[in-house]
Coordinates of C-alpha atoms in Angstrom, one line a residue:
M1005 CA -140.6 -13.5 -185.9
M1006 CA -142.8 -16.1 -184.6
T1007 CA -146.2 -16.2 -183.5
N1008 CA -147.1 -16.7 -179.6
R1009 CA -149.9 -19.7 -180.2
R1010 CA -150.1 -21.0 -176.5
P1011 CA -152.8 -19.4 -175.9
A1012 CA -155.1 -20.2 -178.9
R1013 CA -154.3 -23.5 -177.8
L1014 CA -154.9 -23.1 -173.9
A1015 CA -158.4 -21.7 -174.6
R1016 CA -159.0 -24.2 -177.3
S1017 CA -158.0 -26.9 -174.5
L1018 CA -160.4 -25.4 -172.1
A1019 CA -163.2 -24.7 -174.3
H1020 CA -163.2 -28.4 -175.1
A1021 CA -162.6 -29.5 -171.3
G1022 CA -165.7 -27.3 -170.9
R1023 CA -167.7 -29.4 -173.1
A1024 CA -166.4 -32.4 -172.4
A1025 CA -168.4 -31.2 -168.5
L1026 CA -170.8 -30.5 -169.8
L1027 CA -171.6 -33.8 -172.0
S1028 CA -170.8 -35.9 -168.3
A1029 CA -173.5 -32.7 -166.5
C1030 CA -175.7 -34.5 -169.0
A1031 CA -175.0 -37.7 -168.6
L1032 CA -174.7 -37.2 -164.7
S1033 CA -178.2 -35.8 -164.2
A1034 CA -179.7 -38.5 -166.7
T1035 CA -178.5 -41.1 -164.1
L1036 CA -179.6 -39.8 -161.5
A1037 CA -183.4 -38.7 -162.8
I1038 CA -183.6 -43.2 -163.9
A1039 CA -181.9 -43.8 -160.1
Q1040 CA -184.1 -41.5 -158.8
T1041 CA -187.4 -42.7 -160.3
A1042 CA -186.5 -46.3 -160.0
G1043 CA -185.4 -45.8 -156.4
G1044 CA -181.9 -47.6 -157.6
C1045 CA -183.6 -50.3 -158.0
G1046 CA -183.4 -51.4 -161.5
P1047 CA -185.8 -51.2 -164.7
L1048 CA -189.0 -54.0 -164.3
E1049 CA -187.8 -54.3 -168.1
N1050 CA -187.2 -58.2 -168.8
N1051 CA -186.1 -61.1 -171.0
F1052 CA -189.8 -62.2 -170.6
G1053 CA -192.3 -60.0 -168.5
P1054 CA -192.5 -58.6 -166.9
Y1055 CA -196.7 -59.5 -166.3
D1056 CA -198.8 -58.9 -163.3
Y1057 CA -199.6 -62.2 -161.2
R1058 CA -203.0 -60.8 -160.6
E1059 CA -203.6 -61.8 -164.4
Y1060 CA -202.4 -65.1 -163.8
K1061 CA -202.4 -66.5 -160.4
D1062 CA -206.5 -67.4 -160.9
A1063 CA -205.6 -69.3 -164.7
P1064 CA -206.0 -73.1 -165.6
E1065 CA -202.1 -74.2 -165.8
K1066 CA -202.8 -74.9 -169.4
D1067 CA -205.1 -73.3 -171.9
P1068 CA -208.1 -75.7 -172.1
R1069 CA -208.0 -75.2 -175.9
T1070 CA -204.6 -75.1 -177.0
G1071 CA -202.6 -77.0 -174.4
T1072 CA -200.5 -74.1 -174.8
S1073 CA -199.1 -73.5 -170.8
S1074 CA -199.4 -70.1 -169.2
N1075 CA -196.4 -67.9 -168.1
L1076 CA -197.0 -68.1 -164.2
F1077 CA -197.1 -71.8 -165.4
L1078 CA -194.1 -71.5 -167.4
V1079 CA -192.4 -69.5 -164.2
E1080 CA -192.9 -71.9 -161.6
S1081 CA -192.7 -75.6 -162.7
A1082 CA -188.9 -74.3 -163.7
H1083 CA -187.9 -71.5 -161.0
F1084 CA -190.6 -71.5 -157.5
L1085 CA -191.5 -75.3 -157.2
E1086 CA -193.1 -75.9 -153.4
T1087 CA -189.6 -76.9 -152.4
C1088 CA -188.1 -74.1 -153.6
E1089 CA -190.8 -71.5 -151.4
A1090 CA -189.8 -73.5 -148.3
M1091 CA -186.4 -73.1 -149.2
V1092 CA -185.4 -77.4 -149.4
Y1093 CA -184.1 -77.4 -153.0
C1094 CA -185.0 -75.5 -155.8
A1095 CA -184.4 -77.3 -159.2
A1096 CA -182.3 -74.6 -161.0
G1097 CA -180.6 -72.3 -158.0
T1098 CA -180.3 -71.6 -155.3
P1099 CA -183.2 -70.1 -153.5
G1100 CA -182.2 -66.2 -153.9
R1101 CA -182.3 -66.6 -157.3
E1102 CA -185.0 -68.3 -158.0
F1103 CA -187.0 -66.8 -156.1
D1104 CA -185.3 -63.3 -157.9
Y1105 CA -186.4 -65.0 -161.5
T1106 CA -189.9 -64.9 -160.1
L1107 CA -190.3 -61.2 -159.4
R1108 CA -188.7 -60.1 -162.3
A1109 CA -190.8 -62.3 -164.6
F1110 CA -194.0 -61.1 -162.5
P1111 CA -192.9 -58.0 -159.8
N1112 CA -195.7 -58.7 -157.8
H1113 CA -196.5 -61.9 -157.4
H1114 CA -197.3 -62.3 -153.8
R1115 CA -195.8 -65.4 -152.7
A1116 CA -192.1 -64.9 -153.8
L1117 CA -192.2 -61.2 -151.9
V1118 CA -193.5 -63.0 -149.0
A1119 CA -190.4 -65.7 -149.5
M1120 CA -188.5 -63.0 -150.2
V1121 CA -189.0 -61.2 -147.6
R1122 CA -188.0 -64.8 -144.9
L1123 CA -185.0 -65.6 -146.9
A1124 CA -183.6 -62.2 -146.1
S1125 CA -184.9 -62.9 -142.7
K1126 CA -183.3 -66.1 -142.3
Y1127 CA -179.8 -64.5 -142.8
K1128 CA -180.6 -61.5 -141.1
T1129 CA -180.2 -58.6 -143.5
E1130 CA -182.2 -57.1 -146.7
H1131 CA -180.2 -58.2 -149.3
A1132 CA -180.8 -62.0 -149.7
P1133 CA -177.9 -63.9 -150.7
D1134 CA -178.1 -64.5 -154.5
A1135 CA -181.2 -61.8 -154.9
R1136 CA -179.8 -58.8 -157.1
Y1137 CA -182.4 -56.8 -155.1
S1138 CA -182.7 -55.9 -151.7
V1139 CA -186.5 -56.3 -149.9
P1140 CA -186.8 -52.8 -150.8
C1141 CA -186.3 -52.9 -153.9
Y1142 CA -188.8 -56.2 -154.6
F1143 CA -191.7 -54.0 -153.1
N1144 CA -189.8 -51.1 -155.1
R1145 CA -190.6 -52.8 -158.3
A1146 CA -194.0 -54.2 -157.9
I1147 CA -195.2 -50.6 -156.7
R1148 CA -193.7 -49.1 -159.4
F1149 CA -195.0 -51.6 -161.9
V1150 CA -198.1 -52.3 -159.9
P1151 CA -199.3 -49.0 -158.3
D1152 CA -202.9 -51.0 -157.5
D1153 CA -202.0 -54.4 -155.9
I1154 CA -203.8 -53.7 -152.7
V1155 CA -201.6 -57.0 -151.3
V1156 CA -198.4 -56.1 -152.7
R1157 CA -199.4 -52.8 -150.7
L1158 CA -200.2 -54.8 -147.4
L1159 CA -197.1 -57.4 -147.7
F1160 CA -194.6 -54.2 -147.4
V1161 CA -196.5 -52.4 -144.7
V1162 CA -196.5 -55.4 -142.8
Y1163 CA -192.8 -56.0 -143.7
L1164 CA -191.9 -52.3 -142.7
K1165 CA -193.3 -53.4 -139.1
D1166 CA -191.7 -56.3 -138.8
S1167 CA -188.4 -54.5 -139.1
N1168 CA -189.2 -51.9 -136.5
R1169 CA -189.4 -49.0 -139.2
M1170 CA -192.9 -48.0 -137.7
D1171 CA -192.9 -43.6 -139.6
A1172 CA -192.2 -46.3 -142.8
A1173 CA -195.3 -48.3 -142.6
R1174 CA -198.0 -46.3 -141.3
K1175 CA -197.0 -44.2 -144.1
A1176 CA -197.5 -47.1 -146.6
L1177 CA -200.9 -47.9 -144.4
D1178 CA -202.1 -45.1 -145.8
D1179 CA -201.2 -45.8 -149.8
A1180 CA -202.8 -48.6 -149.2
K1181 CA -205.8 -47.0 -147.7
K1182 CA -205.7 -44.3 -151.2
L1183 CA -206.7 -47.1 -153.2
S1184 CA -210.0 -48.0 -151.0
P1185 CA -210.4 -51.4 -151.6
T1186 CA -214.6 -52.2 -152.5
N1187 CA -213.3 -56.3 -152.5
P1188 CA -215.1 -57.6 -149.6
F1189 CA -211.3 -59.5 -148.7
S1190 CA -209.1 -56.7 -149.7
Q1191 CA -210.8 -54.4 -146.7
Y1192 CA -210.8 -57.7 -144.6
N1193 CA -207.3 -57.6 -144.5
L1194 CA -207.0 -54.0 -144.7
G1195 CA -208.2 -54.0 -141.1
M1196 CA -206.3 -56.6 -140.2
V1197 CA -203.2 -55.6 -141.1
A1198 CA -204.3 -51.7 -139.0
L1199 CA -204.7 -53.3 -136.2
D1200 CA -201.4 -55.0 -136.2
M1201 CA -200.5 -51.2 -136.6
N1202 CA -202.7 -50.8 -133.9
D1203 CA -204.8 -48.2 -135.6
M1204 CA -208.2 -48.7 -134.5
D1205 CA -209.7 -46.5 -136.2
T1206 CA -208.8 -47.7 -139.6
A1207 CA -209.3 -51.4 -138.1
V1208 CA -213.1 -50.9 -136.5
E1209 CA -213.5 -48.6 -140.6
Y1210 CA -212.5 -51.6 -142.6
A1211 CA -214.0 -54.5 -140.8
R1212 CA -217.1 -52.7 -140.9
K1213 CA -216.9 -52.1 -145.0
A1214 CA -215.8 -55.8 -145.5
Y1215 CA -218.8 -57.5 -143.2
A1216 CA -221.5 -55.4 -144.4
A1217 CA -219.8 -56.6 -148.0
G1218 CA -220.0 -60.4 -147.4
M1219 CA -217.6 -61.3 -145.7
L1220 CA -217.5 -64.5 -143.2
Q1221 CA -214.6 -64.7 -141.7
P1222 CA -214.1 -64.1 -138.3
G1223 CA -210.8 -63.0 -137.2
L1224 CA -211.2 -59.5 -137.7
K1225 CA -214.4 -58.7 -135.4
Q1226 CA -213.2 -61.5 -133.0
R1227 CA -209.3 -59.3 -132.8
L1228 CA -211.7 -56.5 -132.2
I1229 CA -213.8 -57.5 -129.0
A1230 CA -211.3 -59.2 -127.2
A1231 CA -209.5 -54.8 -127.7
R1232 CA -213.3 -53.9 -127.1
R1233 CA -214.4 -51.9 -129.8
W1234 CA -216.6 -53.7 -131.6
S1235 CA -219.8 -52.1 -130.3
A1236 CA -223.2 -52.6 -131.3
E1237 CA -222.9 -49.6 -133.1
D1238 CA -220.4 -51.2 -135.2
E1239 CA -222.0 -54.8 -135.4
A1240 CA -225.6 -52.8 -137.0
A1241 CA -222.8 -50.9 -139.6
S1242 CA -221.2 -54.3 -140.7
Q1243 CA -224.4 -56.0 -141.8
P1244 CA -224.6 -57.5 -145.4
G1245 CA -226.3 -54.8 -147.1
A1246 CA -225.4 -51.7 -144.5
T1247 CA -223.7 -48.9 -145.7
P1248 CA -221.0 -48.5 -142.8
P1249 CA -220.5 -45.1 -141.9
E1250 CA -217.2 -43.6 -140.6
A1251 CA -215.3 -45.7 -137.7
P1252 CA -216.3 -44.0 -134.5
A1253 CA -213.7 -41.5 -133.0
S1254 CA -210.7 -43.2 -130.7
G1255 CA -211.8 -45.0 -127.4
A1256 CA -215.1 -44.4 -128.9
S1257 CA -216.4 -48.3 -129.4
A1258 CA -217.8 -50.3 -126.3
P1259 CA -217.5 -54.2 -126.5
A1260 CA -221.2 -55.1 -127.4
A1261 CA -221.1 -58.9 -127.8
P1262 CA -220.8 -61.4 -124.8
A1263 CA -217.4 -62.8 -123.2
T1264 CA -218.6 -66.5 -125.9
S1265 CA -217.1 -64.5 -128.7
A1266 CA -214.0 -63.5 -127.2
P1267 CA -211.4 -65.3 -130.0
A1268 CA -209.2 -67.9 -129.3
S1269 CA -206.6 -65.8 -128.5
S1270 CA -206.5 -61.9 -128.3
T1271 CA -202.6 -62.0 -129.3
P1272 CA -201.8 -59.9 -132.1
A1273 CA -201.8 -61.3 -135.3
S1274 CA -198.6 -62.9 -137.0
P1275 CA -197.4 -61.3 -140.4
A1276 CA -199.2 -64.6 -142.0
A1277 CA -202.2 -64.2 -140.0
S1278 CA -202.0 -60.5 -141.8
A1279 CA -201.4 -61.8 -145.3
P1280 CA -204.3 -61.7 -147.7
A1281 CA -206.2 -64.5 -146.9
K1282 CA -207.0 -65.0 -150.6
P1283 CA -204.0 -64.1 -152.6

């Protein structure tokens, strides 16, 4: 008499399928976790780098003692020539490939981020030709790599504003403010970007801080005067060494300077003008 083994085989098959499904689910969960962390913009690990652009941008191209080229010079001299940055001629590839290489080695390379934005804008797309990632992804990668880089944060605000994503731009501006920059150049640039966003209170607040910290560039103050948002109180609070109080409530400021202090142009600054004055 033969024993019916079909139920046993079926049970084993179901058990095997269940284990396979569980393993697949675990793998999918891990993949989703990685994707959520990276925003779908890829890992930061790279064959060369990644390096923090801020640590190299003001350093000499070569070590004066050893003659060793800096990592930034090695990348820029091969992949980010001035002619390539201007999208005229790239020595080793197309602008998209070269900007991508630069941004994978230095995710927060300020000029390369601007160049990638310009390249994508030229083709009216978020994903520039031959680039590995989209423009939002390059900002995502830069912010993940160095969350405290105020220049990257402000460039991202400008990009979002110019893309008419105003809610996202306001959120990005709030994120930049949370860094509480103390450098007068950063304070000035944050004020300029806030003014471009029509956030007058933030613009006045950071103008006071920047000028009190010794900033000499008059552009931000001139634009606030033209907008009738710079008062005698603001002027006093912005004197070098002063401790600026909080910015006044919206509409509370009145112009204090004579007409001769008006700027040459009262139109909002272009993205280039809003970009950091000292990258």
